[in-house]
Amino acid sequence: MNADKLDMERIRQAGRIIRDGGLVAFPTETVYGLGGDALNAAAAEQIYSAKGRPCDNPLIVHISRLEDLEQVAASIPQKALALAEKFWPGPLTMIFEKTEKVPGETTGGLDTVAVRMPSHPVALALISAAGGFVAAPSANTSGRPSPTTAAHVREDLEGRIPLILDGGPVHIGLESTIVDMSVTPPMILRPGYITRQMLEQTAGAVAVDPGLIREESAVRPKAPGMKYRHYAPKAQMTVVHGAREQMVKEICRLVAEAKSRGEKVGVLASEETKDRYPDGLIRSVGSRQEELTIARGLYGALREFDHLGVDVIYAESFVTEELGQAIMNRLKKAAGQRILEV
Ligand code: AMP
Ligand code: MG
């Protein structure tokens, strides 16, 4: 979508709602966001209550111009500027020491603030219309899969917010990469479309939060939101990990077993394997040849299983070179870390 196709009147209306302290859902290139004025403590509180989100889980502040960064970030390392030049607008969130201007309600009581400049034209236009600083978590009920279409937002938030801007299906489908720039070396707190290799080409060595690498361990992730069971469908999900043939075979066996117990079963498969399962409700998330289709399809497929009322889901695993890190991070969380190695 280009800027002249935007419904500017609706965006101005949305901007007014946010400036008056209200909330609006809007598209970004990652997932749909639920936006409120980031500098207004009461708006942040409203966001937590609309989502049912724990208030120790800080919000990302969205800006539309690089020059606005210094209003919310107290100290901006040179490396952060280089990363902003390279990846903004885009799916990268950076964490800085916060300024006085940012209320503790927005940052979940932390002295740091997470900032991102999204690339979606509707998001950029809305942020400007709203005064420049929009706090926006994903526009889902807390704990449910993030919304990748306006229909997903309506499912969760219809009647709870005055306006939902519809920008069609999103481009990426997974939340932004989060990098903590307040530590040396910078540290990835949440994997996303921008990979560690991409960051290191611009910023040198980048660490990964130990709480992310060993998710099943007792190490607490640094991003407060990463500790919650997140992105989750209602059914109990298990990820089956292994070589393709073994994986398919094991899922077929598990499906037959679950059916004999009288359970309704869903299978999260790929274009390449979806015809290999004789039984159960099979959904392809996307093609293994094109990782982005898997990222884009994941949350929608999990929501579809909710609609179908399945009791259990068996998911193939999607470990790959690039986006695979981010995809597996979300998949394992949705499964409450239930992984079966075959
Ligand atoms: P969401 O808004 O749903 O994409 O979630 C935002 C994520 O960013 C959550 O996991 C938060 O815990 C994390 N986050 C936001 N601000 C900070 C911060 N200042 N320090 C660490 N993590 C943060
Ligand atoms: Mg979220």
Coordinates of C-alpha atoms and ligand atoms in Angstrom, one line a residue:
M1 CA 0.0 0.0 0.0
N2 CA 1.4 3.5 -0.8
A3 CA 0.8 6.6 1.1
D4 CA -1.7 8.2 -1.3
K5 CA -4.0 5.2 -1.0
L6 CA -4.3 5.7 2.7
D7 CA -7.5 6.8 4.1
M8 CA -6.0 10.0 5.7
E9 CA -9.3 11.1 7.1
R10 CA -9.7 7.9 9.1
I11 CA -6.0 8.1 10.2
R12 CA -6.5 11.7 11.4
Q13 CA -9.6 10.5 13.4
A14 CA -7.5 7.7 14.9
G15 CA -4.7 10.2 15.8
R16 CA -7.3 12.4 17.6
I17 CA -8.6 9.4 19.6
I18 CA -5.0 8.6 20.7
R19 CA -4.2 12.3 21.5
D20 CA -7.4 12.4 23.6
G21 CA -6.2 9.4 25.7
G22 CA -8.0 6.6 23.8
L23 CA -6.9 3.5 22.0
V24 CA -6.8 2.5 18.3
A25 CA -5.7 -0.8 16.7
F26 CA -3.5 -0.4 13.6
P27 CA -1.5 -2.5 11.2
T28 CA 2.3 -2.7 11.3
E29 CA 4.6 -4.8 9.1
T30 CA 5.1 -7.3 12.0
V31 CA 1.6 -7.8 13.6
Y32 CA -1.3 -5.5 14.4
G33 CA -0.7 -3.1 17.3
L34 CA -3.0 -1.7 20.0
G35 CA -1.9 2.0 20.2
G36 CA -2.2 4.6 22.9
D37 CA -0.3 7.8 23.8
A38 CA 3.1 6.5 25.1
L39 CA 3.6 9.7 27.2
N40 CA 0.2 9.4 28.9
A41 CA 0.2 7.1 32.0
A42 CA -3.6 6.6 31.9
A43 CA -3.4 5.5 28.3
A44 CA -0.8 2.9 29.1
E45 CA -3.1 1.6 31.9
Q46 CA -6.0 1.4 29.5
I47 CA -3.8 -0.7 27.1
Y48 CA -3.0 -3.2 29.9
S49 CA -6.7 -3.5 30.9
A50 CA -8.0 -3.9 27.3
K51 CA -5.5 -6.7 26.6
G52 CA -5.7 -8.2 30.1
R53 CA -1.9 -7.9 30.1
P54 CA 0.2 -8.1 33.3
C55 CA 1.3 -4.5 34.1
D56 CA 4.9 -5.6 34.7
N57 CA 5.2 -6.3 30.9
P58 CA 6.5 -3.1 29.3
L59 CA 5.2 -1.6 26.1
I60 CA 7.2 -0.7 23.0
V61 CA 7.1 3.0 22.1
H62 CA 6.6 3.6 18.4
I63 CA 8.1 6.7 16.6
S64 CA 7.9 7.9 13.1
R65 CA 11.0 10.1 12.9
L66 CA 14.6 9.4 14.0
E67 CA 14.9 12.9 15.5
D68 CA 12.2 12.0 18.0
L69 CA 14.3 9.2 19.6
E70 CA 16.2 11.6 21.9
Q71 CA 12.9 12.6 23.5
V72 CA 12.4 9.2 25.0
A73 CA 15.9 7.7 25.1
A74 CA 18.3 9.3 27.6
S75 CA 21.5 8.0 26.0
I76 CA 21.8 6.8 22.4
P77 CA 25.0 4.7 21.7
Q78 CA 26.7 5.2 18.3
K79 CA 25.9 1.5 17.5
A80 CA 22.2 2.2 18.0
L81 CA 22.3 5.1 15.6
A82 CA 24.0 2.8 13.0
L83 CA 21.4 0.1 13.5
A84 CA 18.6 2.7 13.2
E85 CA 20.1 4.0 10.0
K86 CA 20.3 0.5 8.6
F87 CA 17.0 -1.1 9.9
W88 CA 14.5 1.7 10.6
P89 CA 11.8 2.0 9.6
G90 CA 11.5 -1.8 10.1
P91 CA 11.0 -4.7 12.5
L92 CA 13.7 -3.8 15.0
T93 CA 13.1 -2.7 18.6
M94 CA 15.9 -1.2 20.6
I95 CA 16.1 -0.7 24.4
F96 CA 17.6 2.5 25.9
E97 CA 17.8 4.3 29.3
K98 CA 14.5 6.2 29.4
T99 CA 14.0 10.0 29.8
E100 CA 11.7 11.6 32.4
K101 CA 9.1 12.1 29.7
V102 CA 8.3 8.4 29.5
P103 CA 5.9 7.4 32.4
G104 CA 6.8 4.3 34.4
E105 CA 3.3 2.9 33.4
T106 CA 4.5 2.6 29.8
T107 CA 7.8 0.8 30.8
G108 CA 6.2 -1.5 33.3
G109 CA 8.2 0.3 36.1
L110 CA 11.6 -0.2 34.3
D111 CA 14.2 2.6 33.9
T112 CA 14.6 1.6 30.3
V113 CA 12.4 2.1 27.3
A114 CA 11.9 0.0 24.1
V115 CA 11.6 2.0 20.9
R116 CA 10.8 1.0 17.3
M117 CA 10.1 2.8 14.1
P118 CA 7.7 0.6 12.0
S119 CA 7.7 0.7 8.2
H120 CA 4.0 0.2 7.5
P121 CA 2.7 3.4 5.9
V122 CA -0.5 3.4 8.0
A123 CA 1.5 3.0 11.2
L124 CA 3.9 5.8 10.3
A125 CA 1.0 8.2 9.3
L126 CA -0.9 7.3 12.5
I127 CA 2.1 7.9 14.8
S128 CA 2.5 11.4 13.3
A129 CA -1.2 12.1 13.6
A130 CA -1.2 10.9 17.2
G131 CA 1.6 13.3 18.3
G132 CA 4.7 11.2 17.6
F133 CA 4.9 8.6 20.5
V134 CA 2.6 5.6 20.4
A135 CA 2.8 2.7 22.9
A136 CA 1.6 -0.4 21.1
P137 CA 1.8 -4.0 22.1
S138 CA 0.2 -6.6 19.8
A139 CA -3.5 -6.1 19.5
N140 CA -4.6 -9.4 21.0
T141 CA -6.0 -10.5 24.3
S142 CA -2.9 -11.3 26.4
G143 CA -1.8 -14.9 25.9
R144 CA -3.5 -15.5 22.6
P145 CA -1.7 -15.6 19.2
S146 CA -0.8 -12.1 17.9
P147 CA -3.2 -10.7 15.3
T148 CA -2.0 -10.8 11.7
T149 CA -5.3 -9.5 10.2
A150 CA -7.9 -6.9 11.3
A151 CA -10.3 -9.8 11.7
H152 CA -8.1 -11.3 14.4
V153 CA -8.1 -8.0 16.2
R154 CA -11.9 -7.8 16.0
E155 CA -12.1 -11.4 17.5
D156 CA -10.2 -10.2 20.6
L157 CA -11.0 -6.5 21.0
E158 CA -14.3 -5.7 19.2
G159 CA -16.4 -3.5 21.5
R160 CA -13.4 -2.8 23.8
I161 CA -11.8 -0.1 21.6
P162 CA -13.4 2.7 19.5
L163 CA -11.5 2.1 16.2
I164 CA -9.6 -0.6 14.2
L165 CA -7.6 0.5 11.2
D166 CA -7.6 -2.3 8.6
G167 CA -4.5 -2.5 6.5
G168 CA -5.0 -6.1 5.2
P169 CA -2.8 -9.0 6.2
V170 CA 0.6 -8.1 7.6
H171 CA 3.9 -8.7 5.7
I172 CA 6.0 -10.5 8.4
G173 CA 3.7 -12.1 10.9
L174 CA 6.1 -12.3 13.9
E175 CA 6.8 -9.6 16.4
S176 CA 10.0 -7.4 16.0
T177 CA 13.5 -8.4 17.0
I178 CA 14.3 -6.8 20.4
V179 CA 17.9 -5.7 21.1
D180 CA 19.0 -4.2 24.4
M181 CA 21.3 -1.3 23.6
S182 CA 21.8 -0.3 27.2
V183 CA 24.3 -3.1 27.7
T184 CA 27.7 -3.9 26.1
P185 CA 27.7 -5.8 23.8
P186 CA 24.1 -5.3 22.7
M187 CA 21.9 -8.2 23.6
I188 CA 19.0 -9.9 21.7
L189 CA 16.0 -10.3 24.0
R190 CA 13.5 -11.6 21.4
P191 CA 14.4 -13.1 18.0
G192 CA 12.6 -11.8 14.9
Y193 CA 13.0 -11.0 11.2
I194 CA 16.2 -9.1 11.8
T195 CA 18.7 -11.9 12.7
R196 CA 21.8 -11.8 14.9
Q197 CA 24.0 -12.1 11.7
M198 CA 22.2 -9.0 10.2
L199 CA 22.8 -7.0 13.4
E200 CA 26.4 -8.1 13.7
Q201 CA 27.2 -6.8 10.2
T202 CA 26.3 -3.3 11.3
A203 CA 27.0 -3.3 15.1
G204 CA 29.8 -5.9 15.7
A205 CA 29.4 -8.6 18.4
V206 CA 25.8 -9.0 19.6
A207 CA 24.9 -11.4 22.5
V208 CA 21.8 -13.4 23.0
D209 CA 19.8 -13.4 26.3
P210 CA 20.8 -16.7 28.0
G211 CA 17.1 -17.0 29.1
L212 CA 16.3 -17.3 25.4
I213 CA 18.8 -20.0 24.5
R214 CA 17.8 -22.3 27.4
E215 CA 14.1 -21.6 27.5
E216 CA 13.3 -24.7 29.5
S217 CA 15.9 -23.7 32.1
A218 CA 15.5 -21.6 35.2
V219 CA 17.3 -18.6 33.7
R220 CA 14.8 -15.7 33.6
P221 CA 14.5 -14.0 30.2
K222 CA 15.4 -10.2 30.4
A223 CA 12.4 -9.1 28.4
P224 CA 9.6 -9.4 31.0
G225 CA 7.1 -10.5 28.4
M226 CA 9.2 -13.5 27.3
K227 CA 8.5 -15.3 30.6
Y228 CA 4.8 -15.7 29.9
R229 CA 3.2 -18.6 28.0
H230 CA 2.4 -16.5 25.0
Y231 CA 1.1 -16.7 21.4
A232 CA -0.8 -19.7 22.6
P233 CA -3.8 -21.6 21.1
K234 CA -6.4 -23.0 23.5
A235 CA -5.5 -26.6 22.6
Q236 CA -2.6 -28.4 24.1
M237 CA 0.2 -28.3 21.5
T238 CA 3.3 -30.5 21.1
V239 CA 6.1 -29.7 18.7
V240 CA 7.6 -32.8 17.1
H241 CA 11.3 -32.2 16.1
G242 CA 13.5 -34.4 14.0
A243 CA 14.3 -35.5 10.4
R244 CA 11.3 -35.0 8.1
E245 CA 10.3 -38.7 7.6
Q246 CA 10.5 -39.5 11.3
M247 CA 8.6 -36.4 12.2
V248 CA 5.7 -37.2 9.8
K249 CA 5.6 -40.8 11.0
E250 CA 5.6 -39.9 14.7
I251 CA 2.8 -37.3 14.1
C252 CA 0.7 -39.9 12.3
R253 CA 1.1 -42.2 15.2
L254 CA 0.3 -39.5 17.8
V255 CA -2.8 -38.5 15.8
A256 CA -4.1 -42.1 15.7
E257 CA -3.5 -42.4 19.4
A258 CA -5.3 -39.2 20.3
K259 CA -8.3 -40.1 18.0
S260 CA -8.6 -43.4 19.8
R261 CA -8.9 -41.4 23.0
G262 CA -11.8 -39.6 21.4
E263 CA -9.9 -36.3 21.1
K264 CA -10.2 -33.8 18.2
V265 CA -6.7 -33.4 16.7
G266 CA -5.1 -30.7 14.7
V267 CA -1.8 -31.0 12.7
L268 CA 0.3 -28.0 11.9
A269 CA 2.1 -29.0 8.7
S270 CA 3.8 -27.4 5.8
E271 CA 3.0 -27.2 2.0
E272 CA 5.6 -29.9 1.5
T273 CA 4.1 -32.4 4.0
K274 CA 0.4 -31.6 4.3
D275 CA -0.7 -34.5 2.1
R276 CA 1.2 -37.0 4.2
Y277 CA -1.3 -37.1 7.0
P278 CA -4.3 -39.4 6.5
D279 CA -6.2 -38.2 9.6
G280 CA -6.9 -35.1 11.8
L281 CA -7.5 -31.5 10.8
I282 CA -4.4 -30.6 8.8
R283 CA -3.4 -27.0 8.3
S284 CA -0.4 -25.9 6.3
V285 CA 1.4 -22.8 7.7
G286 CA 3.4 -22.2 4.6
S287 CA 6.2 -23.5 2.4
R288 CA 9.6 -24.5 3.8
Q289 CA 11.0 -23.1 0.5
E290 CA 9.9 -19.6 1.6
E291 CA 10.3 -19.0 5.3
L292 CA 8.3 -15.8 5.3
T293 CA 5.2 -17.7 4.3
I294 CA 5.6 -19.8 7.5
A295 CA 6.1 -16.7 9.7
R296 CA 3.1 -15.0 8.1
G297 CA 0.9 -18.1 8.4
L298 CA 1.7 -19.3 11.9
Y299 CA -0.5 -17.2 14.2
G300 CA -3.5 -17.4 11.8
A301 CA -3.2 -21.2 11.8
L302 CA -3.2 -21.4 15.6
R303 CA -6.3 -19.2 15.7
E304 CA -8.0 -21.4 13.2
F305 CA -7.4 -24.4 15.4
D306 CA -9.2 -22.5 18.2
H307 CA -12.2 -22.0 15.9
L308 CA -12.2 -25.6 15.0
G309 CA -12.3 -26.5 18.7
V310 CA -9.4 -29.0 18.6
D311 CA -8.3 -30.6 21.9
V312 CA -4.7 -31.3 20.9
I313 CA -2.3 -30.0 18.2
Y314 CA 0.8 -31.7 16.9
A315 CA 3.1 -29.3 15.1
E316 CA 6.0 -30.0 12.8
S317 CA 9.2 -28.1 13.7
F318 CA 10.6 -25.4 11.5
V319 CA 14.2 -25.0 12.4
T320 CA 15.9 -23.1 9.6
E321 CA 19.0 -20.9 9.1
E322 CA 17.4 -17.4 9.2
L323 CA 13.8 -16.8 10.3
G324 CA 13.7 -20.3 11.9
Q325 CA 15.1 -18.9 15.2
A326 CA 12.1 -16.6 15.5
I327 CA 9.6 -19.1 14.2
M328 CA 10.7 -21.8 16.7
N329 CA 10.8 -19.4 19.6
R330 CA 7.1 -18.6 19.0
L331 CA 6.2 -22.2 18.3
K332 CA 7.8 -23.5 21.5
K333 CA 6.1 -20.8 23.5
A334 CA 2.8 -21.6 22.0
A335 CA 3.5 -25.3 23.0
G336 CA 4.4 -24.3 26.5
Q337 CA 7.9 -25.8 25.7
R338 CA 6.4 -29.2 25.0
I339 CA 8.9 -30.6 22.4
L340 CA 9.2 -34.2 21.4
E341 CA 12.5 -35.2 19.8
V342 CA 12.3 -38.1 17.4
Ligands
AMP1 P1 4.6 -6.8 22.5 O1 4.3 -5.4 22.8 O2 3.5 -7.7 22.8 O3 5.3 -7.0 21.2 O4 5.7 -7.2 23.6 C1 6.8 -6.3 23.9 C2 7.9 -7.1 24.4 O5 9.0 -6.1 24.7 C3 7.7 -7.8 25.7 O6 8.2 -9.1 25.7 C4 8.4 -6.9 26.7 O7 8.7 -7.5 27.9 C5 9.5 -6.4 25.9 N1 10.1 -5.1 26.4 C6 9.5 -3.9 26.3 N2 10.2 -2.9 26.9 C7 11.2 -3.5 27.5 C8 12.3 -3.1 28.3 N3 12.5 -1.8 28.7 N4 13.2 -4.0 28.7 C9 13.1 -5.3 28.4 N5 12.1 -5.8 27.6 C10 11.1 -4.9 27.2
MG2 MG 2.3 -9.4 22.3

